[in-house]
Coordinates of C-alpha atoms in Angstrom, one line a residue:
X270 CA 98.5 93.4 -7.5
X271 CA 94.3 93.3 -7.8
X272 CA 91.2 91.7 -7.1
X273 CA 90.0 91.8 -10.6
X274 CA 94.0 89.8 -11.0
X275 CA 93.7 87.0 -8.7
X276 CA 89.6 86.5 -9.3
X277 CA 91.3 85.9 -13.4
X278 CA 94.7 83.5 -11.9
X279 CA 91.8 81.4 -10.0
X280 CA 89.4 80.9 -12.6
X281 CA 92.2 80.1 -15.2
X282 CA 93.5 77.9 -13.2
X283 CA 90.2 75.6 -11.8
X284 CA 90.4 75.9 -16.5
X285 CA 93.2 74.0 -16.4
X286 CA 91.8 71.6 -12.8
X287 CA 89.2 70.4 -15.4
X288 CA 90.5 69.8 -18.3
X289 CA 93.8 67.7 -17.1
X290 CA 90.5 65.7 -15.8
X291 CA 88.0 66.0 -18.5
X292 CA 91.8 64.7 -20.3
X293 CA 92.2 61.3 -18.1
X294 CA 88.8 60.4 -18.1
X295 CA 88.8 60.3 -22.4
X296 CA 92.4 58.8 -22.1
X297 CA 90.9 56.2 -20.0
X298 CA 87.8 54.9 -21.5
X299 CA 89.2 55.2 -25.0
X300 CA 91.8 52.6 -23.3
X301 CA 89.3 50.5 -22.1
X302 CA 88.0 50.6 -25.5
X303 CA 91.6 49.3 -27.6
X304 CA 91.9 47.6 -24.8
X305 CA 87.7 45.5 -26.2
X306 CA 88.6 45.6 -30.0
X307 CA 92.1 43.6 -29.0
X308 CA 89.4 41.2 -27.3
X309 CA 87.9 40.8 -30.6
X310 CA 90.7 40.9 -32.7
X311 CA 92.3 37.9 -30.4
X312 CA 89.5 35.9 -31.0
X313 CA 89.9 37.0 -34.5
X314 CA 93.3 35.4 -35.0
X315 CA 92.7 33.0 -32.8
X316 CA 89.5 31.8 -36.1
X317 CA 92.6 32.5 -39.0
X318 CA 95.4 30.7 -37.3
X319 CA 95.6 27.0 -36.6
X320 CA 97.3 26.7 -33.5
X321 CA 96.7 26.2 -29.8
X322 CA 99.0 29.3 -29.6
X323 CA 96.0 30.8 -30.8
X324 CA 93.3 30.1 -28.2
X325 CA 92.7 33.3 -26.7
X326 CA 92.8 33.5 -23.1
X327 CA 90.7 34.3 -20.6
X328 CA 92.4 37.5 -18.9
X329 CA 90.8 38.3 -22.4
X330 CA 87.8 38.5 -21.9
X331 CA 86.9 39.5 -18.9
X332 CA 84.2 40.4 -17.4
X333 CA 83.5 44.3 -18.2
X334 CA 83.2 45.5 -14.1
X335 CA 81.4 48.7 -15.1
X336 CA 78.0 47.6 -17.3
X337 CA 77.7 51.9 -18.2
X338 CA 81.1 52.0 -20.2
X339 CA 80.5 48.7 -23.3
X340 CA 80.5 50.9 -25.5
X341 CA 77.3 51.6 -27.7
X342 CA 79.1 49.9 -31.4
X343 CA 77.8 46.6 -29.1
X344 CA 75.6 44.5 -32.5
X345 CA 78.6 45.1 -34.2
X346 CA 80.6 43.8 -31.1
X347 CA 77.9 40.7 -30.9
X348 CA 78.0 40.5 -35.3
X349 CA 81.8 40.5 -35.8
X350 CA 82.6 37.6 -32.8
X351 CA 79.6 35.5 -34.4
X352 CA 80.8 35.8 -37.6
X353 CA 84.0 35.3 -36.4
X354 CA 83.4 31.6 -34.6
X355 CA 81.5 30.6 -37.6
X356 CA 84.0 31.1 -39.7
X357 CA 87.7 29.1 -37.0
X358 CA 89.5 26.6 -38.0
X359 CA 88.4 23.8 -36.2
X360 CA 90.1 22.3 -33.0
X361 CA 90.2 18.6 -31.4
X362 CA 90.7 18.2 -27.8
X363 CA 90.2 14.7 -26.4
X364 CA 89.6 13.4 -23.0
X365 CA 89.6 9.8 -21.6
X366 CA 90.0 7.6 -19.6
X367 CA 90.6 3.4 -18.7
X368 CA 86.7 2.3 -20.3
X369 CA 86.6 5.8 -23.1
X370 CA 88.4 7.6 -25.4
X371 CA 86.1 11.1 -26.1
X372 CA 87.9 13.4 -28.6
X373 CA 85.9 16.1 -29.3
X374 CA 86.3 19.3 -31.4
X375 CA 85.1 22.8 -31.1
X376 CA 82.7 23.4 -33.9
X377 CA 79.9 23.5 -31.6
X378 CA 81.3 21.9 -28.7
X379 CA 80.3 18.3 -28.7
X380 CA 82.1 14.3 -28.9
X381 CA 83.8 13.9 -32.6
X382 CA 84.8 9.9 -31.9
X383 CA 84.3 8.1 -29.0
X384 CA 86.0 4.9 -29.0
X385 CA 85.5 1.8 -25.7
X386 CA 88.5 0.9 -24.7
X387 CA 89.0 -3.2 -23.9
X388 CA 86.6 -4.2 -27.2
X389 CA 86.5 -5.0 -30.2
X390 CA 84.7 -4.9 -33.3
X391 CA 83.9 -8.4 -34.8
X392 CA 87.0 -8.1 -38.0
X393 CA 88.8 -7.1 -34.3
X394 CA 88.9 -2.7 -35.2
X395 CA 89.1 -0.7 -32.8
X396 CA 85.0 -0.2 -31.1
X397 CA 84.3 3.6 -31.9
X398 CA 81.2 3.9 -31.1
X399 CA 81.0 6.8 -32.7
X400 CA 83.2 7.9 -35.8
X401 CA 84.0 10.7 -36.9
X402 CA 81.6 12.2 -39.1
X403 CA 78.6 10.4 -38.1
X404 CA 77.5 12.8 -35.3
X405 CA 76.3 16.6 -35.2
X406 CA 75.0 17.0 -31.5
X407 CA 74.0 21.3 -32.3
X408 CA 71.8 22.7 -29.0
X409 CA 70.1 25.5 -31.3
X410 CA 68.5 29.1 -29.4
X411 CA 66.4 32.2 -30.1
X412 CA 68.4 35.0 -29.3
X413 CA 67.5 37.8 -31.6
X414 CA 68.0 35.3 -34.3
X415 CA 68.7 31.3 -34.5
X416 CA 71.6 30.5 -33.6
X417 CA 73.0 26.8 -33.7
X418 CA 76.2 25.9 -31.5
X419 CA 77.3 23.3 -33.9
X420 CA 77.8 26.4 -36.8
X421 CA 80.1 27.9 -35.1
X422 CA 83.7 27.3 -33.3
X423 CA 83.8 27.5 -29.9
X424 CA 86.7 28.7 -27.6
X425 CA 88.0 26.3 -25.3
X426 CA 88.5 28.2 -21.8
X427 CA 89.8 25.4 -19.6
X428 CA 91.1 22.2 -19.3
X429 CA 92.8 19.5 -17.3
X430 CA 93.3 15.9 -17.4
X431 CA 89.3 14.6 -17.0
X432 CA 88.0 17.9 -17.8
X433 CA 87.1 20.5 -21.1
X434 CA 85.0 23.7 -20.5
X435 CA 84.4 25.1 -23.9
X436 CA 82.7 29.7 -24.8
X437 CA 81.2 29.9 -27.4
X438 CA 81.0 34.7 -26.7
X439 CA 78.7 36.9 -27.9
X440 CA 80.3 39.6 -26.2
X441 CA 82.8 40.7 -23.7
X442 CA 79.6 39.3 -21.1
X443 CA 77.5 36.9 -22.5
X444 CA 78.4 34.1 -23.7
X445 CA 77.1 29.7 -23.8
X446 CA 79.8 26.9 -21.9
X447 CA 79.2 23.8 -22.4
X448 CA 81.9 21.9 -19.0
X449 CA 82.4 18.0 -20.2
X450 CA 83.4 15.6 -17.7
X451 CA 85.2 11.8 -18.1
X452 CA 85.5 11.2 -14.5
X453 CA 87.8 7.8 -13.5
X454 CA 86.3 4.6 -14.6
X455 CA 83.4 5.3 -15.5
X456 CA 81.5 4.5 -19.3
X457 CA 79.6 8.4 -17.9
X458 CA 79.9 12.2 -19.4
X459 CA 78.5 14.7 -17.6
X460 CA 78.2 17.9 -19.8
X461 CA 76.7 21.0 -18.4
X462 CA 75.7 24.0 -20.4
X463 CA 76.0 27.0 -18.9
X464 CA 74.4 29.9 -20.4
X465 CA 75.6 33.1 -19.1
X466 CA 74.4 37.3 -19.1
X467 CA 72.0 35.4 -21.9
X468 CA 69.2 36.9 -20.5
X469 CA 69.0 39.7 -22.0
X470 CA 69.8 38.3 -25.2
X471 CA 67.2 35.4 -25.0
X472 CA 63.8 35.8 -25.4
X473 CA 62.0 36.5 -23.3
X474 CA 58.5 34.3 -24.4
X475 CA 61.2 31.6 -24.6
X476 CA 61.0 28.8 -21.6
X477 CA 62.8 26.2 -23.5
X478 CA 65.9 25.5 -25.9
X479 CA 66.6 23.5 -28.8
X480 CA 68.7 19.8 -28.9
X481 CA 69.4 18.2 -32.2
X482 CA 70.8 15.3 -31.8
X483 CA 72.0 12.8 -34.7
X484 CA 74.3 9.2 -35.0
X485 CA 74.8 6.8 -37.7
X486 CA 76.3 3.7 -35.4
X487 CA 78.4 1.6 -37.0
X488 CA 78.2 -1.7 -37.7
X489 CA 80.1 -3.7 -35.1
X490 CA 79.0 -7.6 -35.8
X491 CA 79.4 -10.6 -37.3
X492 CA 75.4 -10.8 -38.7
X493 CA 73.4 -8.0 -39.5
X494 CA 70.3 -9.5 -39.8
X495 CA 71.1 -10.5 -35.8
X496 CA 72.1 -7.3 -35.1
X497 CA 69.9 -5.3 -36.6
X498 CA 67.0 -7.7 -34.8
X499 CA 68.4 -6.4 -31.8
X500 CA 69.0 -2.7 -32.6
X501 CA 66.1 0.4 -31.9
X502 CA 66.3 3.7 -29.5
X503 CA 65.4 3.4 -26.7
X504 CA 63.8 5.7 -24.2
X505 CA 61.6 6.6 -20.7
X506 CA 59.3 8.6 -19.1
X507 CA 60.0 10.2 -15.6
X508 CA 59.6 8.3 -12.2
X509 CA 58.7 5.1 -14.8
X510 CA 60.5 1.2 -13.7
X511 CA 59.5 0.9 -17.8
X512 CA 60.8 1.5 -21.1
X513 CA 59.5 2.5 -24.1
X514 CA 61.2 1.3 -28.1
X515 CA 60.7 2.6 -30.7
X516 CA 60.2 -1.5 -31.9
X517 CA 62.8 -3.9 -33.7
X518 CA 62.7 -5.9 -36.4
X519 CA 61.5 -2.6 -38.4
X520 CA 64.1 -0.6 -41.0
X521 CA 62.6 2.0 -40.8
X522 CA 60.2 3.3 -37.4
X523 CA 59.7 7.1 -35.7
X524 CA 57.6 8.4 -32.5
X525 CA 56.6 11.8 -31.2
X526 CA 56.8 12.1 -27.3
X527 CA 54.7 15.2 -26.3
X528 CA 55.4 14.2 -22.7
X529 CA 58.6 15.0 -20.4
X530 CA 61.3 12.9 -21.3
X531 CA 64.5 11.0 -18.6
X532 CA 66.2 10.3 -21.6
X533 CA 66.8 8.6 -24.3
X534 CA 68.7 5.0 -26.0
X535 CA 70.1 5.1 -29.3
X536 CA 70.7 1.0 -29.1
X537 CA 73.3 -1.3 -31.2
X538 CA 72.4 -4.8 -30.5
X539 CA 75.7 -4.4 -27.4
X540 CA 76.6 -0.6 -27.6
X541 CA 74.7 2.6 -26.4
X542 CA 75.2 5.9 -26.6
X543 CA 72.5 7.6 -23.8
X544 CA 71.5 10.4 -23.1
X545 CA 70.2 12.1 -20.3
X546 CA 68.9 14.7 -18.4
X547 CA 68.6 15.7 -15.3
X548 CA 66.1 18.5 -15.2
X549 CA 64.4 16.0 -18.1
X550 CA 63.4 17.2 -21.9
X551 CA 60.5 18.3 -22.3
X552 CA 59.0 16.5 -25.1
X553 CA 60.6 15.1 -28.9
X554 CA 61.1 13.4 -31.6
X555 CA 62.7 10.5 -31.4
X556 CA 63.1 7.8 -35.1
X557 CA 65.8 5.5 -36.8
X558 CA 66.0 3.8 -40.5
X559 CA 68.4 0.9 -41.2
X560 CA 71.3 1.0 -43.8
X561 CA 71.0 -2.1 -45.7
X562 CA 73.5 -4.9 -45.6
X563 CA 75.5 -3.6 -47.9
X564 CA 76.2 0.3 -47.5
X565 CA 80.3 0.8 -48.1
X566 CA 80.7 3.2 -45.0
X567 CA 79.2 0.4 -42.2
X568 CA 76.3 2.1 -41.8
X569 CA 74.5 0.0 -39.0
X570 CA 71.5 2.4 -39.0
X571 CA 70.7 6.2 -38.4
X572 CA 69.4 8.3 -34.9
X573 CA 67.3 11.5 -34.9
X574 CA 66.4 12.5 -31.9
X575 CA 65.0 16.9 -31.5
X576 CA 64.6 17.4 -27.9
X577 CA 63.1 20.6 -25.6
X578 CA 64.6 21.1 -22.6
X579 CA 63.5 23.8 -19.5
X580 CA 65.3 26.5 -19.5
X581 CA 64.7 28.5 -16.2
X582 CA 65.0 31.7 -15.5
X583 CA 66.8 33.2 -12.6
X584 CA 68.9 35.9 -11.0
X585 CA 71.8 34.1 -11.7
X586 CA 73.0 31.9 -14.9
X587 CA 71.1 29.7 -17.1
X588 CA 72.6 25.5 -16.5
X589 CA 71.3 22.9 -18.5
X590 CA 72.4 19.1 -17.0
X591 CA 73.5 16.5 -19.5
X592 CA 74.5 13.5 -19.7
X593 CA 76.2 11.0 -22.4
X594 CA 76.4 7.6 -22.3
X595 CA 79.0 5.8 -23.8
X596 CA 79.5 1.9 -23.2
X597 CA 77.9 -2.0 -23.1
X598 CA 74.0 -3.1 -22.9
X599 CA 75.7 -5.2 -20.0
X600 CA 72.7 -5.9 -17.8
X601 CA 75.3 -5.4 -14.3
X602 CA 77.5 -2.1 -16.0
X603 CA 73.6 -0.6 -16.8
X604 CA 72.7 -1.1 -13.3
X605 CA 75.8 0.6 -12.2
X606 CA 74.1 3.6 -12.3
X607 CA 70.8 3.7 -11.1
X608 CA 69.2 5.1 -13.9
X609 CA 67.2 1.9 -15.0
X610 CA 69.9 2.3 -17.9
X611 CA 69.4 -1.8 -17.7
X612 CA 66.0 -1.0 -18.5
X613 CA 67.6 -1.4 -22.8
X614 CA 67.9 -4.3 -22.4
X615 CA 65.4 -6.7 -24.8
X616 CA 65.5 -9.9 -20.6
X617 CA 61.5 -10.2 -21.9
X618 CA 58.7 -8.9 -20.0
X619 CA 57.5 -9.7 -16.6
X620 CA 57.1 -13.3 -16.2
X621 CA 59.9 -13.6 -18.7
X622 CA 61.9 -10.4 -17.9
X623 CA 62.2 -11.2 -14.0
X624 CA 62.9 -14.6 -14.7
X625 CA 66.4 -13.4 -17.0
X626 CA 66.8 -11.1 -14.0
X627 CA 66.4 -12.8 -10.6
X628 CA 67.3 -16.8 -12.0
X629 CA 69.2 -16.6 -15.2
X630 CA 71.6 -14.2 -15.0
X631 CA 72.4 -14.8 -11.6
X632 CA 73.1 -18.0 -11.9
X633 CA 75.2 -16.7 -15.1
X634 CA 77.1 -14.6 -13.0
X635 CA 78.2 -16.9 -10.1
X636 CA 78.8 -19.6 -12.5
X637 CA 81.1 -17.4 -14.8
X638 CA 82.9 -16.6 -11.1
X639 CA 84.7 -20.1 -11.4
X640 CA 84.7 -21.1 -15.3
X641 CA 85.8 -19.2 -17.8
X642 CA 84.4 -21.2 -21.2
X643 CA 80.5 -20.4 -21.8
X644 CA 80.1 -22.8 -23.6
X645 CA 81.0 -24.7 -20.0
X646 CA 79.1 -23.0 -18.2
X647 CA 75.6 -23.4 -20.8
X648 CA 75.5 -26.3 -20.4
X649 CA 76.0 -27.0 -16.3
X650 CA 73.4 -24.4 -16.9
X651 CA 71.3 -26.7 -19.2
X652 CA 71.7 -29.2 -16.7
X653 CA 71.0 -27.8 -13.6
X654 CA 67.9 -25.9 -15.4
X655 CA 66.8 -29.4 -16.0
X656 CA 66.9 -31.2 -12.7
X657 CA 65.1 -28.5 -10.8
X658 CA 62.5 -29.1 -13.7
X659 CA 62.5 -32.9 -13.6
X660 CA 60.0 -33.4 -11.6
X661 CA 57.0 -31.4 -14.1
X662 CA 58.9 -34.0 -17.0
X663 CA 58.6 -37.1 -14.6
X664 CA 54.4 -36.1 -13.7
X665 CA 54.3 -35.2 -18.0
X666 CA 55.8 -38.6 -18.8
X667 CA 53.8 -40.5 -15.5
X668 CA 50.3 -38.5 -17.3
X669 CA 51.3 -39.6 -20.9
X670 CA 51.9 -43.6 -20.0
X671 CA 48.4 -43.0 -18.3
X672 CA 46.7 -42.1 -21.1
X673 CA 48.5 -45.0 -23.3
X674 CA 47.3 -47.6 -21.1
X675 CA 44.1 -46.7 -21.2
X676 CA 44.5 -46.8 -25.2
X677 CA 42.2 -50.1 -25.5
X678 CA 39.9 -49.4 -23.5
X679 CA 39.0 -46.1 -24.9
X680 CA 39.0 -48.2 -28.1
X681 CA 36.8 -49.9 -26.8
X682 CA 34.4 -47.3 -26.1
X683 CA 35.3 -45.2 -30.2
X684 CA 34.4 -49.2 -31.5
X685 CA 30.4 -49.1 -29.4
X686 CA 29.7 -45.5 -31.0
X687 CA 30.6 -45.5 -34.6
X688 CA 28.1 -43.2 -36.1
X689 CA 28.5 -40.1 -35.9
X690 CA 24.8 -38.3 -34.5
X691 CA 26.4 -40.0 -31.1
X692 CA 29.7 -38.7 -30.7
X693 CA 28.5 -36.5 -27.9
X694 CA 27.6 -40.2 -26.5
X695 CA 31.7 -41.2 -26.7
X696 CA 32.4 -38.1 -25.6
X697 CA 31.0 -38.5 -22.5
X698 CA 32.6 -42.3 -21.9
X699 CA 35.2 -41.7 -22.8
X700 CA 34.9 -38.7 -19.6
X701 CA 34.0 -41.2 -17.8
X702 CA 36.3 -43.4 -18.1
X703 CA 39.2 -40.7 -17.2
X704 CA 37.0 -39.8 -14.2
X705 CA 36.6 -43.5 -12.9
X706 CA 39.9 -44.1 -13.2
X707 CA 41.9 -39.8 -12.1
X708 CA 43.7 -39.6 -15.1
X709 CA 43.8 -35.8 -16.5
X710 CA 43.3 -34.7 -20.4
X711 CA 46.1 -32.2 -19.3
X712 CA 48.0 -34.0 -17.5
X713 CA 50.3 -34.1 -19.2
X714 CA 50.4 -30.9 -21.4
X715 CA 50.1 -28.8 -18.2
X716 CA 54.0 -29.4 -16.9
X717 CA 55.5 -28.8 -20.3
X718 CA 53.2 -25.7 -20.4
X719 CA 54.5 -24.5 -17.1
X720 CA 58.3 -25.6 -19.1
X721 CA 57.8 -22.6 -21.6
X722 CA 58.8 -19.6 -19.4
X723 CA 62.6 -20.9 -19.3
X724 CA 62.0 -21.2 -23.3
X725 CA 61.1 -18.1 -24.2
X726 CA 63.9 -16.9 -21.6
X727 CA 66.5 -18.8 -23.3
X728 CA 64.6 -17.2 -26.1
X729 CA 65.3 -13.8 -24.8
X730 CA 68.4 -14.5 -22.6
X731 CA 71.1 -15.7 -25.0
X732 CA 71.7 -12.9 -27.4
X733 CA 70.8 -9.7 -25.2
X734 CA 74.0 -11.3 -23.2
X735 CA 76.4 -9.0 -23.6
X736 CA 78.9 -12.3 -21.8
X737 CA 78.8 -14.5 -24.7
X738 CA 79.5 -11.4 -27.6
X739 CA 82.8 -13.1 -28.6
X740 CA 83.4 -16.2 -26.6
X741 CA 84.6 -19.0 -28.5
X742 CA 83.5 -22.1 -28.5
X743 CA 84.2 -25.5 -30.4
X744 CA 83.5 -24.4 -33.8
X745 CA 81.8 -21.4 -32.9
X746 CA 84.0 -17.6 -33.0
X747 CA 81.3 -16.1 -31.6
X748 CA 78.9 -17.6 -29.0
X749 CA 76.7 -14.5 -29.1
X750 CA 75.6 -14.8 -33.1
X751 CA 75.7 -17.6 -35.6
X752 CA 78.1 -20.5 -36.5
X753 CA 78.8 -21.3 -39.9
X754 CA 80.7 -24.7 -40.8
X755 CA 80.2 -24.1 -44.7
X756 CA 79.7 -20.4 -46.6
X757 CA 76.9 -20.8 -49.3
X758 CA 78.0 -19.1 -52.5
X759 CA 73.8 -18.4 -52.8
X760 CA 71.3 -17.6 -50.8
X761 CA 68.2 -19.3 -49.7
X762 CA 65.3 -17.7 -48.4
X763 CA 64.7 -18.7 -44.6
X764 CA 67.4 -20.3 -44.5
X765 CA 70.5 -18.3 -45.1
X766 CA 73.7 -18.0 -47.2
X767 CA 75.9 -20.4 -44.6
X768 CA 75.2 -23.8 -43.0
X769 CA 75.3 -24.0 -38.8
X770 CA 76.4 -26.7 -37.3
X771 CA 75.0 -25.9 -34.2
X772 CA 71.3 -26.0 -36.0
X773 CA 71.9 -28.8 -37.9
X774 CA 72.2 -31.0 -34.3
X775 CA 69.1 -29.2 -33.2
X776 CA 67.1 -30.2 -35.5
X777 CA 68.7 -33.9 -35.8
X778 CA 68.2 -33.5 -32.1
X779 CA 64.4 -33.3 -32.4
X780 CA 63.8 -36.2 -34.6
X781 CA 65.4 -38.6 -32.6
X782 CA 63.7 -37.1 -29.7
X783 CA 59.9 -37.1 -31.2
X784 CA 61.2 -40.5 -32.8
X785 CA 61.6 -41.6 -29.6
X786 CA 58.9 -41.3 -28.3
X787 CA 56.0 -41.5 -31.8
X788 CA 56.2 -45.0 -30.2
X789 CA 54.0 -43.8 -27.2
X790 CA 51.6 -41.9 -28.8
X791 CA 48.1 -42.3 -29.4
X792 CA 48.2 -42.7 -34.4
X793 CA 45.8 -44.8 -34.1
X794 CA 43.3 -42.2 -37.1
X795 CA 43.8 -40.0 -40.4
X796 CA 44.6 -37.0 -37.6
X797 CA 46.6 -38.0 -35.5
X798 CA 48.5 -39.5 -39.3
X799 CA 48.9 -35.4 -38.8
X800 CA 50.3 -34.3 -35.9
X801 CA 53.3 -37.4 -36.3
X802 CA 54.0 -36.2 -39.3
X803 CA 53.5 -32.7 -37.6
X804 CA 55.8 -33.8 -34.8
X805 CA 58.6 -36.5 -36.7
X806 CA 59.5 -34.6 -39.7
X807 CA 57.7 -31.0 -40.2
X808 CA 59.4 -29.8 -36.8
X809 CA 62.7 -30.0 -37.0
X810 CA 63.6 -28.6 -40.1
X811 CA 61.1 -25.9 -39.3
X812 CA 63.7 -25.3 -36.6
X813 CA 66.5 -26.0 -38.6
X814 CA 65.3 -23.0 -40.8
X815 CA 64.7 -21.4 -37.8
X816 CA 68.0 -21.6 -36.2
X817 CA 70.5 -21.4 -38.6
X818 CA 70.9 -17.4 -38.4
X819 CA 69.7 -17.3 -34.3
X820 CA 73.0 -17.0 -32.3
X821 CA 75.2 -20.6 -31.7
X822 CA 74.5 -19.8 -27.8
X823 CA 71.0 -19.9 -28.2
X824 CA 70.6 -23.4 -30.5
X825 CA 73.7 -24.9 -28.5
X826 CA 71.6 -24.7 -25.7
X827 CA 68.1 -25.9 -27.8
X828 CA 70.5 -28.8 -28.4
X829 CA 71.6 -30.1 -24.9
X830 CA 67.7 -29.2 -24.4
X831 CA 67.3 -32.3 -26.8
X832 CA 70.0 -34.2 -25.2
X833 CA 69.5 -34.3 -20.6
X834 CA 65.2 -34.7 -21.9
X835 CA 66.6 -38.0 -23.9
X836 CA 68.6 -38.9 -21.5
X837 CA 66.0 -37.9 -18.8
X838 CA 63.2 -39.9 -20.8
X839 CA 65.0 -43.4 -21.0
X840 CA 65.7 -42.8 -17.3
X841 CA 62.3 -42.4 -16.8
X842 CA 60.8 -44.9 -18.7
X843 CA 63.5 -47.6 -17.3
X844 CA 63.5 -47.2 -14.5
X845 CA 60.9 -45.1 -12.5
X846 CA 57.6 -46.5 -14.4
X847 CA 56.2 -50.1 -15.4
X848 CA 52.6 -49.7 -17.2
X849 CA 51.6 -52.8 -16.4
X850 CA 51.9 -51.6 -12.7
X851 CA 49.9 -48.0 -13.2
X852 CA 47.1 -50.6 -15.5
X853 CA 46.2 -52.3 -12.3
X854 CA 45.9 -49.0 -10.2
X855 CA 43.5 -47.6 -13.1
X856 CA 41.6 -50.4 -13.2
X857 CA 41.7 -50.0 -9.0
X858 CA 40.3 -47.2 -8.8
X859 CA 37.9 -47.5 -11.4
X860 CA 36.8 -50.3 -9.2
X861 CA 35.9 -47.3 -6.4
X862 CA 33.0 -45.3 -7.0
X863 CA 32.8 -43.1 -9.0
X864 CA 32.9 -39.2 -8.8
X865 CA 32.1 -36.8 -12.0
X866 CA 34.7 -33.6 -12.5
X867 CA 32.7 -31.0 -13.3
X868 CA 33.7 -30.8 -17.0
X869 CA 31.9 -34.8 -17.5
X870 CA 28.7 -33.2 -15.3
X871 CA 28.2 -29.6 -17.9
X872 CA 29.1 -32.7 -20.7
X873 CA 26.4 -34.9 -19.6
X874 CA 24.7 -31.9 -19.4
X875 CA 24.8 -31.2 -22.7
X876 CA 23.7 -34.3 -23.9
X877 CA 20.4 -34.5 -22.8
X878 CA 19.8 -30.6 -24.4
X879 CA 20.6 -32.3 -27.6
X880 CA 18.8 -35.8 -26.7
X881 CA 15.9 -33.0 -25.7
X882 CA 16.3 -31.5 -29.1
X883 CA 15.7 -34.5 -31.3
X884 CA 12.8 -36.2 -29.9
X885 CA 11.2 -32.2 -29.9
X886 CA 12.5 -32.6 -33.7
X887 CA 10.3 -35.9 -34.0

């Protein structure tokens, strides 16, 4: 075999080896391409077949080890996968613990229905805070085009007893992941939104994503007006203890917030849906509008939120940690989450709120540990408050008694100065009499005014007290709402279409309390006659109309307060006040050296100036 022959065979062998290597490479690439096509077909099949067995497994959409091996028609893959997701069939999954049950839909990977366990509506139905087809939770991203997650059917990627993970694939290496976690014994659902492999798809100048949540809160309580008056939208700024509200007792309200927000709440009277962001929302818009009382779907209010959440770019994935609270507006329960959620309970401003949080709620909780009947608890609470305030009540009555025993002396001064031009001099002598006897004009008013914060605290506490919800007492079936012994066939303006017995008894007790004290008032003159009419007749009727729609717990408290005050007044008058002795002490004090008060000194100065002006005119 010559040299040329050998060289020829070698060249042929080299060519055959190179050809075999090339064919093997092409085969591997075709196999890889076929595997990707099979993955796409699996996604399409899952969208068309309404069966859980059609869900794409995680293995079928593995991240490719070599990015250079990606197919050249990547945009076609992108469009195909999203189009298939947009045509997907709805599938649902459930997470639940001993407190709530959350039904999720793969469309938008969002809560579809939320059941609050252990509680019921006033009609004894299951309490669904979110009902089907009443909520839409959507995230909008700009990935070459505007994408709204609620328009796409996510793929269930994984699930356990306490978690579920959904994914929306853009291609084989990029997806949006929603991971929901519901811990045991909690009303809080964690949602971690993860953008994987999206850095090249999301526009470089995009620093935020938009979240929209629209929710129709249902009617859950007995009275429409009471439920409406205590439902609103609440939000909280970071690093602040207090919260902001869109307002109570409005038909519609909206607000544009240009600064960071830690969380916001769609608040029904006794239950709330709250969304919080660990990274804070950048800004947003909040609004609500109430449905009418005859709305056929039994919807209470339409709540809408649009929030921007930050997208922090880095070397890894983009994470957006969120949390939902679906549960009762129970003060201690809300406080346990250490996010100032308890501030949504409307307990009043600084002073009134302090009294409710650190006095009323504390006493209420202690009593409820030993007594299950909330009507008895309200009775004991009222007695305790009256005992604590009894020194002020006694002081107020004593001051009124001093004014009464001085009435004959004041009548003499009035007779001495009957003319209008002597009004200043008459006032001077009256003030001199008060100063000599040590009687204060405001002695009876100040103790009464000091009791007003307690009165207003009760006004705030009872309608907002979750403990009273659906708790019956006597003829009232729900102490958090009005009681009714008669349903009227018509509606009386400001009064309503029912008769509240607690409100009626409250008005009657006010009348008898006023009548009990009217004889102690100075009723001479037209002004006092007008005051007598206001106190004896107008105020009881006014509060009867006003209280007819109050919570029965509140009108029951006012009734008890009036009755106990009447007993206190009778006891003080019977055993602690002797008007003859009071008069003797006042006369004894008046005989001593008198010291003018600053008010009397100013009155004397004003009188001298008036006299001087009259002389100058002459």
